[in-house]
CSV table of C-alpha atoms in Angstrom, one decimal:
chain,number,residue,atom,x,y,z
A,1,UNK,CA,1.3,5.1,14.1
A,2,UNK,CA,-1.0,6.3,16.5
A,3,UNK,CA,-0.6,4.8,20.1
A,4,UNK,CA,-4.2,2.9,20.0
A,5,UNK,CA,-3.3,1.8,16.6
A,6,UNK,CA,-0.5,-0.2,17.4
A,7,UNK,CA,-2.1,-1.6,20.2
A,8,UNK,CA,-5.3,-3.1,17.7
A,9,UNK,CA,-2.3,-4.2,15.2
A,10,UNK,CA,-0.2,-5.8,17.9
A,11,UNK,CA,-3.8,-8.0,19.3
A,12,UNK,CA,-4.1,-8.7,15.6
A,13,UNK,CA,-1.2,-10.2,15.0
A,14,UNK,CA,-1.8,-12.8,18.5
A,15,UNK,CA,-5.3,-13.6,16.6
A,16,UNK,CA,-3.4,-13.5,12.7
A,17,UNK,CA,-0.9,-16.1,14.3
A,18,UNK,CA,-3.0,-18.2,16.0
A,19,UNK,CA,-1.3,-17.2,19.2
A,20,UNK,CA,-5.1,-16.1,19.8
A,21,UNK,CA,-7.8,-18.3,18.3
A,22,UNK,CA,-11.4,-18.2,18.0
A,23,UNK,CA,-13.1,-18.6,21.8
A,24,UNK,CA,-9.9,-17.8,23.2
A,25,UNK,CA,-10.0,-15.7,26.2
A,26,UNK,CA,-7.1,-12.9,26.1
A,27,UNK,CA,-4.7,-12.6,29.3
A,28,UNK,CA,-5.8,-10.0,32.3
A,29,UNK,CA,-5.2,-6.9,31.2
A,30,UNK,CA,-1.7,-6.1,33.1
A,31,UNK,CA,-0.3,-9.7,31.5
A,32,UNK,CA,-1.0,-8.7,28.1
A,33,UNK,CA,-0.3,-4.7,28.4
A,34,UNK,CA,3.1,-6.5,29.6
A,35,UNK,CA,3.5,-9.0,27.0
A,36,UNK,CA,3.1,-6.8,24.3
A,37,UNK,CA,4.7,-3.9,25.6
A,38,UNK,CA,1.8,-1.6,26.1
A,39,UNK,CA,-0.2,1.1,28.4
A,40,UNK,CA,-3.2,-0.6,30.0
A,41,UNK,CA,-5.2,2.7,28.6
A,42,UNK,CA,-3.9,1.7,25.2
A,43,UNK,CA,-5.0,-1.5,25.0
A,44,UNK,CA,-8.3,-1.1,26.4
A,45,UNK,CA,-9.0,1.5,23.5
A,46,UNK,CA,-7.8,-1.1,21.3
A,47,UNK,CA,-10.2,-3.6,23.1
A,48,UNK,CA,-13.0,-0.9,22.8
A,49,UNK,CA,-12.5,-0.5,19.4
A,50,UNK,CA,-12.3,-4.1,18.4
A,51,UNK,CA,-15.5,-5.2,20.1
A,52,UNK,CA,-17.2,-2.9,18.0
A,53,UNK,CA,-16.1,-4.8,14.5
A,54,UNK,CA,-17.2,-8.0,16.6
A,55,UNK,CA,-13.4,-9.3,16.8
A,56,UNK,CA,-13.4,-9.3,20.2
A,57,UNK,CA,-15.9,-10.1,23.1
A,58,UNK,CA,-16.0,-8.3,26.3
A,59,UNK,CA,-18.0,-10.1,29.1
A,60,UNK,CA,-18.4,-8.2,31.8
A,61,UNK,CA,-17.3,-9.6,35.6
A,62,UNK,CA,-15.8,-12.6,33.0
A,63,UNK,CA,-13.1,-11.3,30.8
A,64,UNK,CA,-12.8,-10.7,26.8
A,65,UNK,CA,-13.1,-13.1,24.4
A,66,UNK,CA,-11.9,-14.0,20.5
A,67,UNK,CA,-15.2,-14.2,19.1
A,68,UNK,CA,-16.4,-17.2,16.7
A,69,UNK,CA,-14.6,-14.9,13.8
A,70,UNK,CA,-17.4,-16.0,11.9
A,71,UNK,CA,-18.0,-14.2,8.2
A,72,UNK,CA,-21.7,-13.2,9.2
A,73,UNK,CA,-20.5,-12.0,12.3
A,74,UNK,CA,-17.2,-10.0,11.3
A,75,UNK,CA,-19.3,-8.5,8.0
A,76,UNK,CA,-22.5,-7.4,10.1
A,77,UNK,CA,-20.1,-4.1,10.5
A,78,UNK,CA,-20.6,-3.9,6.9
A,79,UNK,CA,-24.2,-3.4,6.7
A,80,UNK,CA,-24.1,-1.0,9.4
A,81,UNK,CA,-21.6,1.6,7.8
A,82,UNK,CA,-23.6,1.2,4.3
A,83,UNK,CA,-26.4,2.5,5.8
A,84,UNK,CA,-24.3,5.8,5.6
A,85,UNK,CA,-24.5,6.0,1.9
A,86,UNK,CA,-26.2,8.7,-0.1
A,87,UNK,CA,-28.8,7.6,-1.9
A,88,UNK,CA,-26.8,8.9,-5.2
A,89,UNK,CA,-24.4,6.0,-4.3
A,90,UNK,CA,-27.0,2.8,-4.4
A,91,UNK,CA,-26.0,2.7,-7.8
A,92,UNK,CA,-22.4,1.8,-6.8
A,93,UNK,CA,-23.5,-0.8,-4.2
A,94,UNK,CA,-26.4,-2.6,-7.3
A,95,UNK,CA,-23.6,-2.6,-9.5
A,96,UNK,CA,-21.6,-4.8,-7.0
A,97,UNK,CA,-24.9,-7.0,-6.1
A,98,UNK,CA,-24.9,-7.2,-10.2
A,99,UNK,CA,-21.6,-9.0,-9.8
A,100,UNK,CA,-22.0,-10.8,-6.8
A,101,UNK,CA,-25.4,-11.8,-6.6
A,102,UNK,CA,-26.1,-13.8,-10.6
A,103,UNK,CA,-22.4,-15.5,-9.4
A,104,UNK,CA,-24.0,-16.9,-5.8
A,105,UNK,CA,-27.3,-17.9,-7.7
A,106,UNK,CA,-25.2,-20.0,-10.8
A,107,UNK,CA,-23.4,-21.7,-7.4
A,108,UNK,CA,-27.0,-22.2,-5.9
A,109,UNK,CA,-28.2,-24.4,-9.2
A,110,UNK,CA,-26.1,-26.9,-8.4
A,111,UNK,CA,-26.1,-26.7,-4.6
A,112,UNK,CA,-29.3,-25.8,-3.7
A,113,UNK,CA,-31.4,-28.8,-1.8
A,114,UNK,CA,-34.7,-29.9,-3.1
A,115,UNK,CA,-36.0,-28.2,0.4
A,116,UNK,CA,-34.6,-25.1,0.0
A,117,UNK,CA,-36.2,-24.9,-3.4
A,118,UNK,CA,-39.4,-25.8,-1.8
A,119,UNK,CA,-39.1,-23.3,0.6
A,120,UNK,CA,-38.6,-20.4,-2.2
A,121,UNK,CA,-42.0,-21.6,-4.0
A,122,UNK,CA,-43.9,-21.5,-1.3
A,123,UNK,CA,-42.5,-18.3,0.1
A,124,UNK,CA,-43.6,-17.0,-3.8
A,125,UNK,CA,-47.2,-18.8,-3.6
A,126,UNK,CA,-48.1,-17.2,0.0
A,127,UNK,CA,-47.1,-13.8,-1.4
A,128,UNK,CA,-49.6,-13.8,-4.4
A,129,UNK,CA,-50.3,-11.9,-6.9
A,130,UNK,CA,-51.0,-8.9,-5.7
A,131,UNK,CA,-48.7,-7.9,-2.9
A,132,UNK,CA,-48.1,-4.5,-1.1
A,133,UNK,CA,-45.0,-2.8,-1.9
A,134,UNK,CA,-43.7,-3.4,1.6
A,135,UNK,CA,-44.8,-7.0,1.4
A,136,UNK,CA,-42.7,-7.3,-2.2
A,137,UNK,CA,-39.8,-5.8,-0.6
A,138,UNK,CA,-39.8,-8.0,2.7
A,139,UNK,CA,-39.6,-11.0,0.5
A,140,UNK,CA,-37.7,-10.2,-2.2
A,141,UNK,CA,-34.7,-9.6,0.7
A,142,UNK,CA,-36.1,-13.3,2.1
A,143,UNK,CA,-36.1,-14.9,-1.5
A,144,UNK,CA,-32.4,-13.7,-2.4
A,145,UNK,CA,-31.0,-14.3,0.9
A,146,UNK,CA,-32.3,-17.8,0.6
A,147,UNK,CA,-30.6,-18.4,-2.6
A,148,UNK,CA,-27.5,-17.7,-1.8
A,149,UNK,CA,-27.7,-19.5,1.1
A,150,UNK,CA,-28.1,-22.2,-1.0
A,151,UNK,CA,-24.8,-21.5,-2.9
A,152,UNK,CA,-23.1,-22.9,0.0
A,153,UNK,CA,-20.8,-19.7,0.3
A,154,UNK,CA,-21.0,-18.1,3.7
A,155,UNK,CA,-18.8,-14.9,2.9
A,156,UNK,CA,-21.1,-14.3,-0.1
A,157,UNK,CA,-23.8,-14.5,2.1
A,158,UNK,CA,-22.8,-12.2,4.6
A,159,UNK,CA,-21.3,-9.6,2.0
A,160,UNK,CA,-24.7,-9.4,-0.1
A,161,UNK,CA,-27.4,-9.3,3.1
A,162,UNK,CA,-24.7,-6.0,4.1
A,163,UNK,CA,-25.0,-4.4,0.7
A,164,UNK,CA,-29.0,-4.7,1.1
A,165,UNK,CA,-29.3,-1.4,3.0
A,166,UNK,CA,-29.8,1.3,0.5
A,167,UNK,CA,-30.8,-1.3,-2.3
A,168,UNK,CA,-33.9,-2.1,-0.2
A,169,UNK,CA,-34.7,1.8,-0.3
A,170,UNK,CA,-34.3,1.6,-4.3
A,171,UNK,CA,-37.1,-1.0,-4.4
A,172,UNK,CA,-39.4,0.4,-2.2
A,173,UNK,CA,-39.0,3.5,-4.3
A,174,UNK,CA,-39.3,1.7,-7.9
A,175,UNK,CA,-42.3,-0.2,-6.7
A,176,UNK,CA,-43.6,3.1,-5.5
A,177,UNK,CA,-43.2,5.0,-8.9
A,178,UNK,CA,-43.3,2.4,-11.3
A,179,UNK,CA,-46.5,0.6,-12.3
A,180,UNK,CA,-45.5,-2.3,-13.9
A,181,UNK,CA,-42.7,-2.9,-10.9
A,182,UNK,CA,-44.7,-5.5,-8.6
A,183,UNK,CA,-45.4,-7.9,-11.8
A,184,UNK,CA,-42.2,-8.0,-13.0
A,185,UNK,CA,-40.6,-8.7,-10.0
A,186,UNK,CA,-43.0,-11.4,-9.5
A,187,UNK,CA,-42.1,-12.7,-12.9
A,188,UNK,CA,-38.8,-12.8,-12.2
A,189,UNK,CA,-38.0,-14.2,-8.8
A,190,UNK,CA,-40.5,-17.1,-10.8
A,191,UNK,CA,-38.0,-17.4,-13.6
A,192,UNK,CA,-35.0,-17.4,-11.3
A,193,UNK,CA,-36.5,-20.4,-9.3
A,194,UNK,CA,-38.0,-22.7,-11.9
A,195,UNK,CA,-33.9,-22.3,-13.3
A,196,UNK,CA,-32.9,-23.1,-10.1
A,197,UNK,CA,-35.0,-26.3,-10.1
A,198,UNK,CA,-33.7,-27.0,-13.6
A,199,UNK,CA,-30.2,-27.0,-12.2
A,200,UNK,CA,-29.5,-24.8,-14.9
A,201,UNK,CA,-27.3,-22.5,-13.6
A,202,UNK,CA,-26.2,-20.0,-16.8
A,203,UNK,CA,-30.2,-19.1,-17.2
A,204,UNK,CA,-30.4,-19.1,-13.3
A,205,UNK,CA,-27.4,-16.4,-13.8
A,206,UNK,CA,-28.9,-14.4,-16.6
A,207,UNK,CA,-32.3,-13.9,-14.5
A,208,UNK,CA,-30.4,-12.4,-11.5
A,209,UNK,CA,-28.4,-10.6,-14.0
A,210,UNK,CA,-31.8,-9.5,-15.0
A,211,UNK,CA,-33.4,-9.3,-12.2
A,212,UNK,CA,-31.0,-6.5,-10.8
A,213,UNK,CA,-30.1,-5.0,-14.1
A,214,UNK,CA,-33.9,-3.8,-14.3
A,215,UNK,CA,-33.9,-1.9,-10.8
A,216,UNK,CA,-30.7,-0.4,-11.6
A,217,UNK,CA,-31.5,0.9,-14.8
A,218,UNK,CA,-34.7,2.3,-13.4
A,219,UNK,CA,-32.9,4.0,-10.8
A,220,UNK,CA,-30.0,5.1,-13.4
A,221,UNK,CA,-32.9,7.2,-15.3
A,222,UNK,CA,-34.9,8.8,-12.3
A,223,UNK,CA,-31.3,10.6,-10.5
């Protein structure tokens, strides 16, 4: 194991423990180099490199911190490196939104406040009927995210709003290139709410089913 490695699995196992918790401020550097038996050079690579996955804070002229170890914050990482992705592979990444995603929305039928709901049909009525491709897109990522807000389920949340990257280019390019794209959408973000308001969360499941299905099959056909 590589020097740095062992340094980012020995800090791990202080934060896995609990020796470390969340808003915890680590030792000075010497003191924990020390403690855990290694280089100050080491473990300020293995700082370094933890900061960057938002495990751990650095403050400047303060010292480094646990962060909150929240799952929007840890999983932001997520939507950074799927970014990356080939276009070729947004298939892979809608085939796990197709799995995810109609899950979060049956959870958000019987979750979801009467607000929330409210929230979703007027974000649909100030869009119209005749939005801009970009306008479509913008809200569709809005619409969604809201949902599964509502299904209570902070990891999902996080894990679907990092798998939006290169989906988000698939809909801007399916509502460029396909005519019928902007009405069905429309229709369908409308069928997924009025479930939702029926608290009916199998149909709510089959529209997101749907709802995703349709992109990816589209996209399926044009690569």
């Amino acid at each position: 194991m590589a020097v740095t490695d062992e340094a980012i699995e020995k800090i791990k196992g202080m934060i896995v423990s609990g020796a470390l918790r969340p808003g915890d401020r680590l030792p000075k550097e010497s003191e924990l180099a020390s403690e855990l038996g290694l280089s100050r050079n080491s473990l300020r690579e293995a700082v370094r490199a933890l900061s960057l996955i938002r495990i751990l804070d650095v403050r400047q002229g303060d010292g480094t911190y646990v962060t909150s170890l929240d799952p929007q914050l840890l999983l932001e990482a997520l939507s950074f490196v799927v970014d990356f992705h080939r276009d070729d592979t947004v298939l892979e990444f809608l085939a796990v939104r197709r799995i995810l995603e109609p899950a979060a929305t049956a959870m958000a039928a019987a979750r979801i406040s009467e607000q929330q709901l409210d929230a979703l049909g007027a974000q649909l009525d100030k869009l119209g009927e005749s939005p801009s491709v970009e306008e479509l897109v913008a809200s569709d990522l809005d619409f969604h995210r809201g949902i599964v807000q509502g299904s209570g389920n902070s990891v999902l949340c996080s894990l679907l709003d990092g798998l939006s990257g290169p989906t988000t280019r698939a809909r801007i390019w399916r509502g460029l290139t396909q005519e019928d794209a902007v009405s069905r959408t429309l229709h369908e973000h409308r069928a997924i709410l009025a479930a939702l308001r029926d608290r009916d969360g199998e149909a709510a499941r089959s529209w997101a089913t749907v709802h995703i299905a349709s992109v990816e099959q589209w996209l399926r056909s044009t690569l």
